[in-house]
CSV table of C-alpha atoms in Angstrom, one decimal:
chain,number,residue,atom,x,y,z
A,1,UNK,CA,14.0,26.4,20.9
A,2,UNK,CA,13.5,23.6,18.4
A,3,UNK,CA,14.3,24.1,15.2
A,4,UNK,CA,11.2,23.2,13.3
A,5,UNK,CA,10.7,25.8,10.5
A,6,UNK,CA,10.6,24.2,7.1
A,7,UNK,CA,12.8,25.2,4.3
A,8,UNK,CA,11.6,27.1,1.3
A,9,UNK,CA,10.9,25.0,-1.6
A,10,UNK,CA,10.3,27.5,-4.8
A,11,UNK,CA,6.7,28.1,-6.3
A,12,UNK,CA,5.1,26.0,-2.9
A,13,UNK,CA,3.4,27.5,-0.1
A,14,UNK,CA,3.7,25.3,3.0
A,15,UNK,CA,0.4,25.4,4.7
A,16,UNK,CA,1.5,25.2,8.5
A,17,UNK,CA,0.3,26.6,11.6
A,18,UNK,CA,0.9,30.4,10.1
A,19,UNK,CA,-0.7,29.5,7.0
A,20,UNK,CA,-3.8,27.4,9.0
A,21,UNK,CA,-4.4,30.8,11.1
A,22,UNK,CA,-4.6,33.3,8.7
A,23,UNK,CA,-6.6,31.3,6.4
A,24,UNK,CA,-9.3,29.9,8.9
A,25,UNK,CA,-12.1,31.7,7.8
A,26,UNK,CA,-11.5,31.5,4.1
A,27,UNK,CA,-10.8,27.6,4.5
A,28,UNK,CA,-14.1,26.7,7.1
A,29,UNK,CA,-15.4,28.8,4.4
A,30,UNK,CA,-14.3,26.8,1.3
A,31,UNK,CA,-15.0,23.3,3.4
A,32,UNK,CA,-18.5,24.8,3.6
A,33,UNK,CA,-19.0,23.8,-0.1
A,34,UNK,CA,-19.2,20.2,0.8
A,35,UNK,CA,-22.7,21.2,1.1
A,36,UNK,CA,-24.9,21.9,-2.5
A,37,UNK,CA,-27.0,24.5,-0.6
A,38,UNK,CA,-23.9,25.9,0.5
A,39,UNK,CA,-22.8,26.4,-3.3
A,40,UNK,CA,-25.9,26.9,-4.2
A,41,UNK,CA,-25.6,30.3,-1.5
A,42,UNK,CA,-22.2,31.2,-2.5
A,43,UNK,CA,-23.4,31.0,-6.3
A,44,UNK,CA,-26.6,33.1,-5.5
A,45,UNK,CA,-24.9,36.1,-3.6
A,46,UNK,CA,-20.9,35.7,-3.4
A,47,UNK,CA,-20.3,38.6,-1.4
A,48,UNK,CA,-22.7,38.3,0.9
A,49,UNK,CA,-21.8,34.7,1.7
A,50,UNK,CA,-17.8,35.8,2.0
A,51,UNK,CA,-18.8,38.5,4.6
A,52,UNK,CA,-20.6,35.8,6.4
A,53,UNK,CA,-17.9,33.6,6.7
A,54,UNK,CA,-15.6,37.0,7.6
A,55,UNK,CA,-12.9,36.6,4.6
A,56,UNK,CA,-10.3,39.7,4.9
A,57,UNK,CA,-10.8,42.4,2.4
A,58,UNK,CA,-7.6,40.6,0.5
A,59,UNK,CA,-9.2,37.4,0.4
A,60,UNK,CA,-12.2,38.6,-0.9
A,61,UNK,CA,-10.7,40.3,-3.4
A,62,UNK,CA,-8.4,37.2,-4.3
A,63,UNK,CA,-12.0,35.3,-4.7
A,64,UNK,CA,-13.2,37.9,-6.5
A,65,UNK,CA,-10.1,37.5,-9.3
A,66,UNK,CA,-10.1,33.9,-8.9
A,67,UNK,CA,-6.3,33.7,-8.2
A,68,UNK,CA,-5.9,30.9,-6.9
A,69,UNK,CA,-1.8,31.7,-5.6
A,70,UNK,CA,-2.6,34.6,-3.7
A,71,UNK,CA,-5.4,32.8,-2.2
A,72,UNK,CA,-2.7,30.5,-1.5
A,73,UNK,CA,-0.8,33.5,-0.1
A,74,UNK,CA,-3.5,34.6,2.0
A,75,UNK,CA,-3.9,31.0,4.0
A,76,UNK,CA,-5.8,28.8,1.5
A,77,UNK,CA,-5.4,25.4,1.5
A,78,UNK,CA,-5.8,23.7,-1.6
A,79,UNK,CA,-7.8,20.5,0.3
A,80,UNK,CA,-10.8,23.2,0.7
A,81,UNK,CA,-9.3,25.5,-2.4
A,82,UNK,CA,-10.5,22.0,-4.5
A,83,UNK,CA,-14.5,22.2,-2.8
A,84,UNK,CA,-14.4,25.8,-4.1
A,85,UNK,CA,-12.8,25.1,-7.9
A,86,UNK,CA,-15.4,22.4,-8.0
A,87,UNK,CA,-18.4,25.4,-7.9
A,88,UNK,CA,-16.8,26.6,-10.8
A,89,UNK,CA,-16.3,23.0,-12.7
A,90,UNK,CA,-12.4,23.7,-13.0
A,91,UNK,CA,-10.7,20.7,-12.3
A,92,UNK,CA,-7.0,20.6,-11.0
A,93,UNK,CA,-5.2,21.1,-14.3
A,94,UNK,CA,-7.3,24.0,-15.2
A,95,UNK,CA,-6.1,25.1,-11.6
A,96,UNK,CA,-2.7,23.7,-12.1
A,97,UNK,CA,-2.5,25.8,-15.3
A,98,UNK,CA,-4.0,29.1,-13.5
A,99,UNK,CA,-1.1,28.9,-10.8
A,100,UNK,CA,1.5,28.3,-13.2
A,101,UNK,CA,1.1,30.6,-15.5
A,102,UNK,CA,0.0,28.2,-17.8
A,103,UNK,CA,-3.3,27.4,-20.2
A,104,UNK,CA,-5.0,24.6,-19.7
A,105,UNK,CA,-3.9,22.5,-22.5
A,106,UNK,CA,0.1,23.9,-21.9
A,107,UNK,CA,-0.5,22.6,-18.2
A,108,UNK,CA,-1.7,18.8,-19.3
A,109,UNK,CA,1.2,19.1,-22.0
A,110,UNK,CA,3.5,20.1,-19.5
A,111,UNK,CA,2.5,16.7,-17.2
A,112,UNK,CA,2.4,14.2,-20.1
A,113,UNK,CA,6.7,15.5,-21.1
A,114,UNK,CA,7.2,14.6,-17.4
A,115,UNK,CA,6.0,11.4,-17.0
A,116,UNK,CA,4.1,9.1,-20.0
A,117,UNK,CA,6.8,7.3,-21.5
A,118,UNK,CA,8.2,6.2,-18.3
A,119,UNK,CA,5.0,4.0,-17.9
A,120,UNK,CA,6.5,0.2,-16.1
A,121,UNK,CA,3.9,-2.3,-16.3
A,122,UNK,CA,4.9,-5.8,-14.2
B,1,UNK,CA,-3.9,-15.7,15.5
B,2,UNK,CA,-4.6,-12.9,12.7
B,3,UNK,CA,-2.3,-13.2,9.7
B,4,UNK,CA,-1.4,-10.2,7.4
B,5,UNK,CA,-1.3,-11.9,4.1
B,6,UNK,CA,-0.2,-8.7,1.8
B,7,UNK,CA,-0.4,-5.2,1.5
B,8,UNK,CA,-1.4,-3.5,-1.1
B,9,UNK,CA,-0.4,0.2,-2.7
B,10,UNK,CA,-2.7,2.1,-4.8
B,11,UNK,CA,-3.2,5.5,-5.7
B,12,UNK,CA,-6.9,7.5,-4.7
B,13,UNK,CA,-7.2,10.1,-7.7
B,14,UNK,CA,-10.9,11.4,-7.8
B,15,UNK,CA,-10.1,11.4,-11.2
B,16,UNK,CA,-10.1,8.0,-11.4
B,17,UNK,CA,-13.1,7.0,-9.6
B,18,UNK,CA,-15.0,9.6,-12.0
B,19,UNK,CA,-13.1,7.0,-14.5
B,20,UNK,CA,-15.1,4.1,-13.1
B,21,UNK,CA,-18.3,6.1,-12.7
B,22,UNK,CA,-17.8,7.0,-16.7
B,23,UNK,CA,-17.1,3.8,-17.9
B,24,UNK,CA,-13.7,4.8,-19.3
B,25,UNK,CA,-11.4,2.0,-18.3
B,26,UNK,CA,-10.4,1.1,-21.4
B,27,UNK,CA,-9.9,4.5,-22.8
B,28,UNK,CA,-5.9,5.0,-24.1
B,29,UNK,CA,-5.6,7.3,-21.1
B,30,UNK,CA,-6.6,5.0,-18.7
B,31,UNK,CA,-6.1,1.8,-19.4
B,32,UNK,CA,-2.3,1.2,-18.5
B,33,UNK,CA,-3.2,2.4,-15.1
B,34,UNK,CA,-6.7,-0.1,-15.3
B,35,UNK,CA,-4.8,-2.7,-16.4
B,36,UNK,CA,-2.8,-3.4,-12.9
B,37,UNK,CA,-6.1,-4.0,-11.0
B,38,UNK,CA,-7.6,-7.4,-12.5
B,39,UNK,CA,-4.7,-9.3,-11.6
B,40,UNK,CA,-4.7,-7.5,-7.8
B,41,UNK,CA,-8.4,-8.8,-7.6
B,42,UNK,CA,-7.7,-12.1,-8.3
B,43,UNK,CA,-5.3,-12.5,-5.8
B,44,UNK,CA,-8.1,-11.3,-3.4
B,45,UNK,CA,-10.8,-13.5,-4.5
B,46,UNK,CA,-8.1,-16.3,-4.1
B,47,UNK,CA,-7.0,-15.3,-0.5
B,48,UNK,CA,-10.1,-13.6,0.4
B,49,UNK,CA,-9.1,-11.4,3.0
B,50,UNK,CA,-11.9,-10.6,6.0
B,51,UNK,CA,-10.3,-7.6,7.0
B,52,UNK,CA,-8.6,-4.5,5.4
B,53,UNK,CA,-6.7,-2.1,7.6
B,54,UNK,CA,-6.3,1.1,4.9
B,55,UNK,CA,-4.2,4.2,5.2
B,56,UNK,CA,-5.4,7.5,3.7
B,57,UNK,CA,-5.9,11.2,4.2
B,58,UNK,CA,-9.1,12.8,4.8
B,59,UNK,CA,-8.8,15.7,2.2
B,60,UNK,CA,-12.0,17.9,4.0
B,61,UNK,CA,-14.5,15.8,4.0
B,62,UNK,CA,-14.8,14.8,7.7
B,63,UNK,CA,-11.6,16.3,9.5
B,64,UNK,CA,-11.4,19.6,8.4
B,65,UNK,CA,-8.7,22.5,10.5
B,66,UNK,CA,-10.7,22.9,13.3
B,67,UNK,CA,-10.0,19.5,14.9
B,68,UNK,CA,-7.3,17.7,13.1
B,69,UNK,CA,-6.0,14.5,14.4
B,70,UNK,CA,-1.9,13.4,13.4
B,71,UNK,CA,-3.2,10.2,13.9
B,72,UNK,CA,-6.8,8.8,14.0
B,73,UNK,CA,-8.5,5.2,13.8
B,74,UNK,CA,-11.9,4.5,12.8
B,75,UNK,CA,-13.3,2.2,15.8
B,76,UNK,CA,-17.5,2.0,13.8
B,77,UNK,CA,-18.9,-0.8,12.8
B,78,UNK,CA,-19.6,1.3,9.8
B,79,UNK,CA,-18.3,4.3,7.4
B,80,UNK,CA,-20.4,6.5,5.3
B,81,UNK,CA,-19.3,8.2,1.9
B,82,UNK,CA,-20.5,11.9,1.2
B,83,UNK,CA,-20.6,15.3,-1.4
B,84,UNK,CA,-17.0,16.2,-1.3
B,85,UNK,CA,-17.5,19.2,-3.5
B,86,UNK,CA,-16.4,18.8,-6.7
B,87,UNK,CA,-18.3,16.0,-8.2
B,88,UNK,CA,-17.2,12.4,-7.2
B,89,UNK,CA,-20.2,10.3,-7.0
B,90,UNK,CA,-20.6,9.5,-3.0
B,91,UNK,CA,-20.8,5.4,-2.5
B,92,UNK,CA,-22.7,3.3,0.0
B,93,UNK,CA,-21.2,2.8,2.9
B,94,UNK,CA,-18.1,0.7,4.0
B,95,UNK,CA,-18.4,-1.8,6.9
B,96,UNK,CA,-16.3,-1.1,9.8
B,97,UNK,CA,-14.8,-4.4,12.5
B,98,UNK,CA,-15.0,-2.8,15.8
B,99,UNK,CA,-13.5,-5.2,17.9
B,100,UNK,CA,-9.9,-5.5,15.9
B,101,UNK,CA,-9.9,-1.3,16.1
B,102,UNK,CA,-10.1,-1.5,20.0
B,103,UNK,CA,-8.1,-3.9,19.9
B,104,UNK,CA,-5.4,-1.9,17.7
B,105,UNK,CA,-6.1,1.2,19.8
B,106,UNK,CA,-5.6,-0.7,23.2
B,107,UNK,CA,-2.0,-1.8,21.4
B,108,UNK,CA,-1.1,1.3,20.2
B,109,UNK,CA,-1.2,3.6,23.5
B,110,UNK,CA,0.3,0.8,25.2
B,111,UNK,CA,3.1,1.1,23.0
B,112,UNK,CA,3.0,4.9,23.3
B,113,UNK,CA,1.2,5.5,20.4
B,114,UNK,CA,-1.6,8.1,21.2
B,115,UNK,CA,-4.3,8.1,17.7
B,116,UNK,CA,-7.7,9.8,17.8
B,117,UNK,CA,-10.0,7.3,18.3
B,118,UNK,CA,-13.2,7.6,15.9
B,119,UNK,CA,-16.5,6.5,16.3
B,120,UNK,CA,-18.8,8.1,14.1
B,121,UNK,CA,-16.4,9.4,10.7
B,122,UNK,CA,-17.4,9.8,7.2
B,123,UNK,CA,-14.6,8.4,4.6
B,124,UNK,CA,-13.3,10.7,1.5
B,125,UNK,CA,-12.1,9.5,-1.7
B,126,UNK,CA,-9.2,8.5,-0.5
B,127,UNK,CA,-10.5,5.7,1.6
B,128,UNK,CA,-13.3,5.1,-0.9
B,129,UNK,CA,-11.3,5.4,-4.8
B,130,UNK,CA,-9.3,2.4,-3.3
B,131,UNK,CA,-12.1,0.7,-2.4
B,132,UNK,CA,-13.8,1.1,-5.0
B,133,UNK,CA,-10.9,-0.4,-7.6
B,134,UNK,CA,-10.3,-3.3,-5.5
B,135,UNK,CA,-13.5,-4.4,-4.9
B,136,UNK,CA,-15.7,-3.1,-7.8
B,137,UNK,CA,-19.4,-2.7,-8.1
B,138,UNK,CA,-19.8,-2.3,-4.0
B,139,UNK,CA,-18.5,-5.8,-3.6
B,140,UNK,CA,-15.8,-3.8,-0.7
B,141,UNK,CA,-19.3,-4.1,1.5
B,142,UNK,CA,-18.5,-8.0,1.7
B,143,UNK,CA,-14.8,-7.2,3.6
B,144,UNK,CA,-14.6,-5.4,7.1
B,145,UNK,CA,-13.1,-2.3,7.0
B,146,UNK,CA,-10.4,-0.3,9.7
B,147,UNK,CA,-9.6,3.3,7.7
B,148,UNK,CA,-6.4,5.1,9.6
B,149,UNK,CA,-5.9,8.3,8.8
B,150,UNK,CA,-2.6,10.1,8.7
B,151,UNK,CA,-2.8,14.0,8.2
B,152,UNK,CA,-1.2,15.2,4.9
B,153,UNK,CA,-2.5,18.5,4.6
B,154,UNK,CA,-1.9,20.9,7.7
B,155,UNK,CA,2.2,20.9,8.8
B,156,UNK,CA,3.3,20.3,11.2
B,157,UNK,CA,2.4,16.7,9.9
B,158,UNK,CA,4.3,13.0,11.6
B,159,UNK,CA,8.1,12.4,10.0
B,160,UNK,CA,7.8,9.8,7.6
B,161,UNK,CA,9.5,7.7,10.2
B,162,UNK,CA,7.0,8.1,12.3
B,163,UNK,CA,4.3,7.2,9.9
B,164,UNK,CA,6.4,3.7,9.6
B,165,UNK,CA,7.0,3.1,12.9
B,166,UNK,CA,3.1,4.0,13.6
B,167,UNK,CA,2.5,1.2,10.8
B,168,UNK,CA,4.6,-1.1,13.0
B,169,UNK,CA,2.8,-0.8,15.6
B,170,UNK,CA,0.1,-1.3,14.2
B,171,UNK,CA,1.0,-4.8,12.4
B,172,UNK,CA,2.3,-6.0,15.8
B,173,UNK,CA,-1.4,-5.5,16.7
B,174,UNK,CA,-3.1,-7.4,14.5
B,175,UNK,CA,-0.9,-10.2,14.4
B,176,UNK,CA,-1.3,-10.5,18.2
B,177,UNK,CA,-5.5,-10.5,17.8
B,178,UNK,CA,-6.2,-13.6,19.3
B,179,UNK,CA,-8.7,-14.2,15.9
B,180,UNK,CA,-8.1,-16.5,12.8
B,181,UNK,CA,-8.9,-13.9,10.2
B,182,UNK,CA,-6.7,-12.6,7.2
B,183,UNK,CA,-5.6,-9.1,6.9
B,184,UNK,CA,-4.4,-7.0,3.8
B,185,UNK,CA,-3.1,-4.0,4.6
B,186,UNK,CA,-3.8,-0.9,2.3
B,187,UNK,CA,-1.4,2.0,1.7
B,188,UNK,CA,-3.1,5.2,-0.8
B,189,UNK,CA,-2.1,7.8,-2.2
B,190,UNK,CA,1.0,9.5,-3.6
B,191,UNK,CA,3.4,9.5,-5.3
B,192,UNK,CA,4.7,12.5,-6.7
B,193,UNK,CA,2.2,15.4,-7.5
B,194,UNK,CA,1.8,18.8,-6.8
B,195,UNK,CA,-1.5,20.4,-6.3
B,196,UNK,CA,-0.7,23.9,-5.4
B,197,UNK,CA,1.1,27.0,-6.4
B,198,UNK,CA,3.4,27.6,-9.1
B,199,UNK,CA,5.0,24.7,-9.0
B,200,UNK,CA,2.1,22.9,-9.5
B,201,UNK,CA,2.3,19.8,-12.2
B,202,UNK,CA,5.7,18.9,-10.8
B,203,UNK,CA,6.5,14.8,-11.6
B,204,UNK,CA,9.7,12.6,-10.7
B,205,UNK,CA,9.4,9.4,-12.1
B,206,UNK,CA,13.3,8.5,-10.9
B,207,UNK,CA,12.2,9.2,-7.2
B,208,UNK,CA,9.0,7.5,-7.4
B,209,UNK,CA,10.6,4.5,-8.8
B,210,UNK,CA,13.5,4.4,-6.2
B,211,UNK,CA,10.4,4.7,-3.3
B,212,UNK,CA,8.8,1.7,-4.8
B,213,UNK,CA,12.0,-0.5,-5.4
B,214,UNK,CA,12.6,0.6,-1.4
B,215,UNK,CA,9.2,-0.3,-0.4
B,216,UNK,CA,10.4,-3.7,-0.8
B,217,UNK,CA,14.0,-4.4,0.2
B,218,UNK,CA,14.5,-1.5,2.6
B,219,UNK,CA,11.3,1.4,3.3
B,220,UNK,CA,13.4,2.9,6.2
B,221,UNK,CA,15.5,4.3,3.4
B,222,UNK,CA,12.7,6.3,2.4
B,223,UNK,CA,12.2,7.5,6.1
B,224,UNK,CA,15.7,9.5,6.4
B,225,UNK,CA,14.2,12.3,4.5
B,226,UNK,CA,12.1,14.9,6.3
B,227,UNK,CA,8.5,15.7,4.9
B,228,UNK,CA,9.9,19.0,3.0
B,229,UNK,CA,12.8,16.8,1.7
B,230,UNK,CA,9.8,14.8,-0.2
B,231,UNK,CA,7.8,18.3,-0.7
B,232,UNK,CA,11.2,19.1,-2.4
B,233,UNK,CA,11.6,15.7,-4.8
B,234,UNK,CA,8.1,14.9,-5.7
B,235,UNK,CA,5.9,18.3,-5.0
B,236,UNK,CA,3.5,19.3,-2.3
B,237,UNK,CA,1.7,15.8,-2.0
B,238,UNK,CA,4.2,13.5,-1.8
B,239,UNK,CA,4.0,13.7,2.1
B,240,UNK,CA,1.7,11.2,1.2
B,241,UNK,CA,4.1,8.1,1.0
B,242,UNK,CA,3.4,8.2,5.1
B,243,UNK,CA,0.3,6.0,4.0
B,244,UNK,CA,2.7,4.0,1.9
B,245,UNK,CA,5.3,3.7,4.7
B,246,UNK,CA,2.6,2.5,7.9
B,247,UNK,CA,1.5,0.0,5.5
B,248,UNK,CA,4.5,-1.3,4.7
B,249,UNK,CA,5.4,-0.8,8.4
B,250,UNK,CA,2.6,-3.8,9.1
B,251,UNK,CA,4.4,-6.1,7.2
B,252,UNK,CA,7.4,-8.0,9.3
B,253,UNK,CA,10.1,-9.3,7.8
B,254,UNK,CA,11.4,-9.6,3.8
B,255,UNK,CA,8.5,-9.4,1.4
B,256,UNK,CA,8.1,-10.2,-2.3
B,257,UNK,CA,7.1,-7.8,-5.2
B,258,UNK,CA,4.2,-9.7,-6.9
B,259,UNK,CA,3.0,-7.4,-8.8
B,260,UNK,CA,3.8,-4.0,-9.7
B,261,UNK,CA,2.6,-1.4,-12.0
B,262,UNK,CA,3.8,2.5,-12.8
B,263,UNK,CA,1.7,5.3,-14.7
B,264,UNK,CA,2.0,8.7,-14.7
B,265,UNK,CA,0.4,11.1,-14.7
B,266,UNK,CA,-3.4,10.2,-14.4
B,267,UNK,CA,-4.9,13.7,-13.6
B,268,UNK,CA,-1.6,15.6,-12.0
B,269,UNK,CA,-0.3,12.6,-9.9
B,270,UNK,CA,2.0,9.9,-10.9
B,271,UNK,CA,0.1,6.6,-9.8
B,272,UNK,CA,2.3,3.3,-8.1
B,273,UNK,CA,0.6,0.4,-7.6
B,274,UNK,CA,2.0,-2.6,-5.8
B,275,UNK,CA,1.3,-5.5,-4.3
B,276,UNK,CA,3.8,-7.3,-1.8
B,277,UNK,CA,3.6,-10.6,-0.3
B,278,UNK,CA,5.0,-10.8,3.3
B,279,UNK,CA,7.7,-13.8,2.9
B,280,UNK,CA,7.4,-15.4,6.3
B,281,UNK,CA,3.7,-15.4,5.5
B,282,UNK,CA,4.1,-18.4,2.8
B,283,UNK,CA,3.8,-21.6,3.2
């Protein structure tokens, strides 16, 4: 058989074909929220609109606590996971922070010691 | 004949067409990254390209899980913008040159390259943030646009060798369009950021500056590592140099480094910009 499974990589969830099944629903789901009347659904009645779109019990709950890793775990794709943040207004350090354990302000800090400084301009 | 006269790297943050929309160019967090682009739009309005083949990745706006393509070409003589969500402003739409996309596509599966062939597709940020940057204020409506997109999202997704050689393929195409128009070739995205899980926020500025000094003397050195190779150097997104890499791919021969410009991180994503000349190409 050909060897095509991808090595772990630590604290990353590789959204492949496994991933892209189990997390169908909650992704068509999240992609959904392209649409302001869409958000403007999900924001009037949550639960309702989840059941629609036929998110596991887990996934719902996941929404539910806003945690955004073991919606990760559950299939999520953070392409769609982004359309869903946006309802909220949390941009992607606020959701860099929440997966990482991180506030906020400790998540921007935490980019800035990796790279500014290393600016080239030429 | 049609002549690639450069190609053209650039990074398609939505936080940095909210940037635009704000005003906040000169801000101190922006403007190192801002400061790269006057000089790349000169060099446009001097050569004044007709045509811009550009590489992206839809992120959900138009080709969501339940058809996917590895590998698709718009083929419309135009592209429309749209709500992706979380607040970018959409734009109006980007003009599309159907007759060098057949003519591409005809090349491509006759060199056994199979892409989906698009008709009617919206374009995401990452088509439009580009765009946007290099031709501000909706003056990218003046140029013909051919977006290729390259899926970065959903594994199993093309080895970056493939990406290249699919950019290859592609440059043999134009240059063998039997029409006297000037191409620049566009490459977005990347470099290294991660998005999701815990190791989101990841950066390597030594990897991303090796891929750039490569994307000039040798890009095939970039294509010996595998997509989880880059997952593992640069985070979750870097997959995204496959843009980088089927532009670059267009582009025969040695090429020089005209301009260049490094920032990181603008949002979570350290931003390359380049701009390379093809050599054989001056004259």
């Amino acid at each position: 058989m050909t060897d095509y499974k991808m090595k772990a990589v630590e604290g990353t969830y590789h959204f492949d074909g496994e991933a892209a099944t189990k997390g169908f629903h909650f992704n068509k789901m999240c992609y959904s929220f392209n649409s302001e009347e869409n958000r403007q659904a999900f924001r009037d009645d949550a639960e309702a609109y989840m059941t629609k779109y036929k998110l596991t019990e887990e996934q719902k709950q996941a929404v539910r606590d806003h945690d955004i890793n073991r919606m990760l775990e559950l299939g999520g794709s953070i392409y769609y996971m982004a359309k869903f943040a946006g309802i909220f207004g949390w941009n992607m350090q606020v959701i860099g922070g929440m997966q990482s354990g991180r506030s906020t302000e400790e998540f921007i800090a935490y980019l800035e010691s990796q790279g500014r400084g290393k600016t080239t301009n030429g | 004949m049609a002549k690639i006269i450069g190609g053209i790297t650039t990074s398609h943050i939505p936080a940095i067409g909210v940037a635009m929309d704000k005003g906040l160019e000169e801000t101190d967090y922006f403007k190192d990254l801002f400061a790269i682009y006057p000089p790349i739009r000169d060099w446009l309005t001097e050569e004044k390209p007709d045509i811009a083949v550009l590489f992206y990745n839809d992120h959900g706006l138009e080709m969501w899980l339940d058809k996917k393509p590895t590998f698709a070409i718009g083929a419309a003589p135009e592209y429309e913008n749209a709500d992706e969500g979380w607040g970018i402003k959409p734009i109006p739409p980007v003009t599309g040159e159907t007759e060098l996309s057949w003519h591409i596509v005809n090349h491509l599966i006759e060199n056994d390259f199979d892409p989906t062939v698009c008709q009617d597709i919206k374009v995401d940020h990452g088509a439009t943030v580009p765009l946007t940057l290099l031709w501000p204020n909706f003056t990218y409506q003046g140029i013909k646009v051919i977006p290729v997109s390259i899926n970065c999202e959903r594994h199993p997704m093309p080895k970056p060798s493939r990406s290249y050689a699919f950019g290859k393929a592609i440059g043999e195409a134009i240059r063998c369009w039997n029409k006297d128009q000037k191409v620049v070739v566009l490459g977005t995205g990347g470099l290294s950021h991660q998005l999701d899980g815990q190791r989101a926020g990841i950066l390597n500025a030594d990897f991303d500056n090796w891929c750039m000094d490569k994307m000039v003397t040798d890009p095939e050195a970039i294509t010996q590592y595998s997509n989880v190779d880059l997952i593992e150097k640069g985070g979750a997104q870097m997959v995204e140099i496959a843009m980088w890499l089927a532009m670059r791919g267009c582009i025969e021969g040695p090429v020089e480094e005209r301009l260049r410009n490094y920032v990181s991180p603008i949002s979570n994503t350290a931003v390359g910009v380049q701009l390379l000349i093809p050599e054989n190409e001056q004259g």
